[in-house]
Coordinates of N, CA and C in Angstrom, one line a residue:
M1 N -34.2 -11.5 22.1 CA -32.9 -11.9 21.5 C -32.0 -10.7 21.5
A2 N -30.8 -10.9 22.0 CA -29.8 -9.8 22.1 C -29.2 -9.5 20.8
A3 N -29.0 -8.2 20.5 CA -28.5 -7.7 19.3 C -27.5 -6.6 19.6
T4 N -26.6 -6.4 18.6 CA -25.7 -5.3 18.7 C -25.9 -4.4 17.5
V5 N -26.1 -3.1 17.7 CA -26.4 -2.1 16.7 C -25.3 -1.1 16.7
V6 N -24.7 -0.8 15.6 CA -23.6 0.2 15.5 C -24.0 1.3 14.5
L7 N -23.9 2.5 15.0 CA -24.3 3.7 14.2 C -23.2 4.7 14.1
R8 N -23.2 5.4 13.0 CA -22.3 6.6 12.9 C -23.2 7.8 13.2
V9 N -22.8 8.6 14.2 CA -23.6 9.7 14.6 C -22.7 11.0 14.6
A10 N -23.1 12.0 13.9 CA -22.3 13.2 13.8 C -22.4 14.0 15.1
M11 N -21.4 13.8 16.0 CA -21.3 14.5 17.3 C -20.1 15.3 17.3
S12 N -20.2 16.6 17.6 CA -19.1 17.5 17.6 C -18.6 17.9 19.0
C13 N -19.3 17.5 20.0 CA -18.9 17.9 21.4 C -19.5 17.0 22.4
Q14 N -19.1 17.2 23.7 CA -19.6 16.3 24.8 C -21.1 16.5 25.0
G15 N -21.6 17.7 24.6 CA -23.1 18.0 24.7 C -23.8 17.1 23.8
C16 N -23.3 17.0 22.6 CA -23.9 16.1 21.6 C -23.9 14.7 22.0
A17 N -22.8 14.2 22.5 CA -22.7 12.8 23.0 C -23.6 12.6 24.2
G18 N -23.8 13.7 25.1 CA -24.7 13.6 26.2 C -26.1 13.4 25.8
A19 N -26.5 14.1 24.7 CA -27.9 14.0 24.2 C -28.2 12.6 23.8
V20 N -27.2 12.0 23.1 CA -27.4 10.6 22.6 C -27.4 9.7 23.8
R21 N -26.6 9.9 24.8 CA -26.6 9.0 26.0 C -27.9 9.1 26.7
R22 N -28.5 10.3 26.9 CA -29.8 10.5 27.5 C -30.9 9.7 26.8
L23 N -30.9 9.7 25.5 CA -31.9 9.0 24.7 C -31.7 7.5 24.9
L24 N -30.5 7.0 24.9 CA -30.3 5.6 25.0 C -30.6 5.1 26.5
T25 N -30.3 5.9 27.5 CA -30.6 5.6 28.9 C -32.1 5.3 29.1
S26 N -32.9 6.1 28.4 CA -34.4 5.9 28.6 C -35.0 4.9 27.6
M27 N -34.2 4.3 26.7 CA -34.7 3.3 25.8 C -34.9 2.0 26.4
E28 N -36.0 1.4 26.1 CA -36.3 0.0 26.6 C -35.5 -1.0 25.9
G29 N -35.0 -2.0 26.6 CA -34.3 -3.2 26.0 C -32.8 -3.0 25.9
V30 N -32.3 -1.8 26.2 CA -30.9 -1.5 26.1 C -30.2 -2.1 27.3
E31 N -29.2 -3.0 27.1 CA -28.4 -3.6 28.2 C -27.2 -2.8 28.4
S32 N -26.5 -2.3 27.3 CA -25.3 -1.5 27.5 C -25.2 -0.7 26.2
F33 N -24.4 0.4 26.3 CA -24.1 1.2 25.1 C -22.8 1.9 25.3
D34 N -22.2 2.3 24.2 CA -20.9 3.0 24.2 C -21.0 4.2 23.2
V35 N -20.8 5.4 23.6 CA -20.8 6.5 22.7 C -19.3 7.0 22.6
D36 N -18.8 6.9 21.4 CA -17.4 7.2 21.1 C -17.4 8.5 20.3
L37 N -17.1 9.6 21.0 CA -17.2 10.9 20.3 C -16.1 11.1 19.3
Q38 N -14.9 10.6 19.5 CA -13.8 10.7 18.6 C -14.1 9.9 17.3
E39 N -14.6 8.7 17.4 CA -14.9 7.9 16.3 C -16.2 8.2 15.6
Q40 N -17.1 9.0 16.3 CA -18.4 9.3 15.9 C -19.2 8.0 15.8
K41 N -19.0 7.2 16.8 CA -19.6 5.8 16.7 C -20.4 5.5 18.0
V42 N -21.6 5.0 17.8 CA -22.5 4.6 18.9 C -22.8 3.1 18.8
T43 N -22.5 2.3 19.8 CA -22.7 0.9 19.8 C -23.7 0.6 20.9
V44 N -24.8 -0.1 20.6 CA -25.9 -0.4 21.5 C -26.0 -1.9 21.5
K45 N -26.1 -2.5 22.7 CA -26.3 -3.9 22.9 C -27.6 -4.2 23.7
G46 N -28.4 -5.2 23.4 CA -29.5 -5.5 24.1 C -30.6 -6.1 23.3
N47 N -31.8 -6.1 23.9 CA -33.0 -6.7 23.2 C -33.6 -5.6 22.4
V48 N -33.0 -5.2 21.3 CA -33.4 -4.0 20.5 C -33.3 -4.4 19.0
T49 N -34.0 -3.6 18.2 CA -33.9 -3.8 16.8 C -33.2 -2.6 16.2
P50 N -32.4 -2.8 15.1 CA -31.6 -1.8 14.5 C -32.5 -0.5 14.2
E51 N -33.7 -0.7 13.6 CA -34.5 0.4 13.2 C -34.9 1.2 14.4
V52 N -35.3 0.6 15.5 CA -35.7 1.4 16.7 C -34.6 2.2 17.3
V53 N -33.4 1.5 17.3 CA -32.2 2.2 17.8 C -31.9 3.4 16.9
F54 N -32.0 3.2 15.6 CA -31.7 4.3 14.6 C -32.7 5.5 14.8
Q55 N -34.0 5.1 15.0 CA -35.0 6.2 15.1 C -34.8 6.9 16.5
T56 N -34.4 6.2 17.5 CA -34.2 6.8 18.8 C -33.1 7.8 18.8
V57 N -31.9 7.3 18.2 CA -30.7 8.2 18.2 C -31.0 9.4 17.2
S58 N -31.7 9.2 16.2 CA -32.0 10.3 15.2 C -32.8 11.4 15.9
R59 N -33.5 11.1 17.0 CA -34.3 12.1 17.7 C -33.3 13.1 18.4
S60 N -32.0 12.8 18.5 CA -31.1 13.7 19.0 C -30.8 14.9 18.1
G61 N -31.3 14.8 16.9 CA -31.1 15.9 15.9 C -29.7 15.8 15.2
K62 N -29.0 14.8 15.5 CA -27.6 14.6 14.9 C -27.8 13.6 13.7
K63 N -27.0 13.9 12.7 CA -27.0 13.1 11.5 C -26.6 11.7 11.9
T64 N -27.5 10.7 11.5 CA -27.3 9.3 12.0 C -27.4 8.4 10.8
S65 N -26.5 7.4 10.8 CA -26.5 6.4 9.7 C -26.0 5.1 10.3
F66 N -26.3 4.0 9.7 CA -25.8 2.7 10.1 C -24.3 2.6 9.8
W67 N -23.5 2.1 10.7 CA -22.1 1.9 10.5 C -21.9 0.8 9.5
E68 N -21.2 1.1 8.4 CA -21.0 0.1 7.4 C -20.1 -1.0 7.9
A69 N -20.4 -2.2 7.4 CA -19.6 -3.4 7.9 C -18.1 -3.2 7.6
S70 N -17.8 -2.6 6.4 CA -16.4 -2.4 6.1 C -15.7 -1.4 7.0
E71 N -16.5 -0.6 7.7 CA -15.9 0.4 8.6 C -15.6 -0.2 10.0
A72 N -16.4 -1.2 10.3 CA -16.3 -1.8 11.7 C -15.0 -2.3 12.1
E73 N -14.5 -3.3 11.4 CA -13.2 -3.9 11.7 C -12.6 -4.3 10.3
P74 N -11.3 -4.0 10.1 CA -10.7 -4.4 8.9 C -10.5 -5.9 8.8
V75 N -10.8 -6.4 7.7 CA -10.7 -7.9 7.5 C -9.4 -8.1 6.8
P76 N -8.6 -9.0 7.3 CA -7.3 -9.3 6.7 C -7.5 -9.9 5.3
E77 N -6.6 -9.5 4.4 CA -6.7 -10.1 3.0 C -6.3 -11.5 3.0
V78 N -7.1 -12.3 2.3 CA -6.8 -13.8 2.2 C -6.6 -14.1 0.7
A79 N -5.5 -14.8 0.5 CA -5.2 -15.1 -0.9 C -6.2 -16.1 -1.4
P80 N -6.6 -15.9 -2.7 CA -7.6 -16.9 -3.2 C -7.0 -18.3 -3.3
D81 N -7.9 -19.3 -3.2 CA -7.5 -20.6 -3.3 C -7.0 -20.9 -4.8
V82 N -5.9 -21.5 -4.9 CA -5.4 -21.8 -6.3 C -5.2 -23.3 -6.4
A83 N -5.9 -23.9 -7.4 CA -5.8 -25.3 -7.5 C -4.3 -25.7 -7.9
P84 N -3.8 -26.8 -7.3 CA -2.5 -27.2 -7.7 C -2.4 -27.5 -9.2
G85 N -1.3 -27.1 -9.8 CA -1.1 -27.3 -11.2 C -1.8 -26.4 -12.1
A86 N -2.5 -25.4 -11.5 CA -3.2 -24.5 -12.4 C -2.4 -23.4 -13.0

C-alpha cells in the first residue's frame, strides 16, 4: 500500500540534506522522495510505514520529527453553519 510520510528534519547545509538522501536511496519500498533544505521538510512516497521512515531518517543524526498536519497545508477558514432564524 502506497503511503506518504512527511518529516521535519533539522538540516543546516547541503551535506546534511545529502546524508538524508543517501539513507532514503538505500531504503526499501521508497518510490520517490523530496528533501527540501529551506523548509527543513522531507517527503517520502512509497510502500513504507511512517515509523520505519522516521527511524531511517533519524540515523542521519539530524533532529527528526513528524511534520504536524497543521504545518503541511493551511486550511481555509470555514464559517460555522448557522441555522436560519437562530
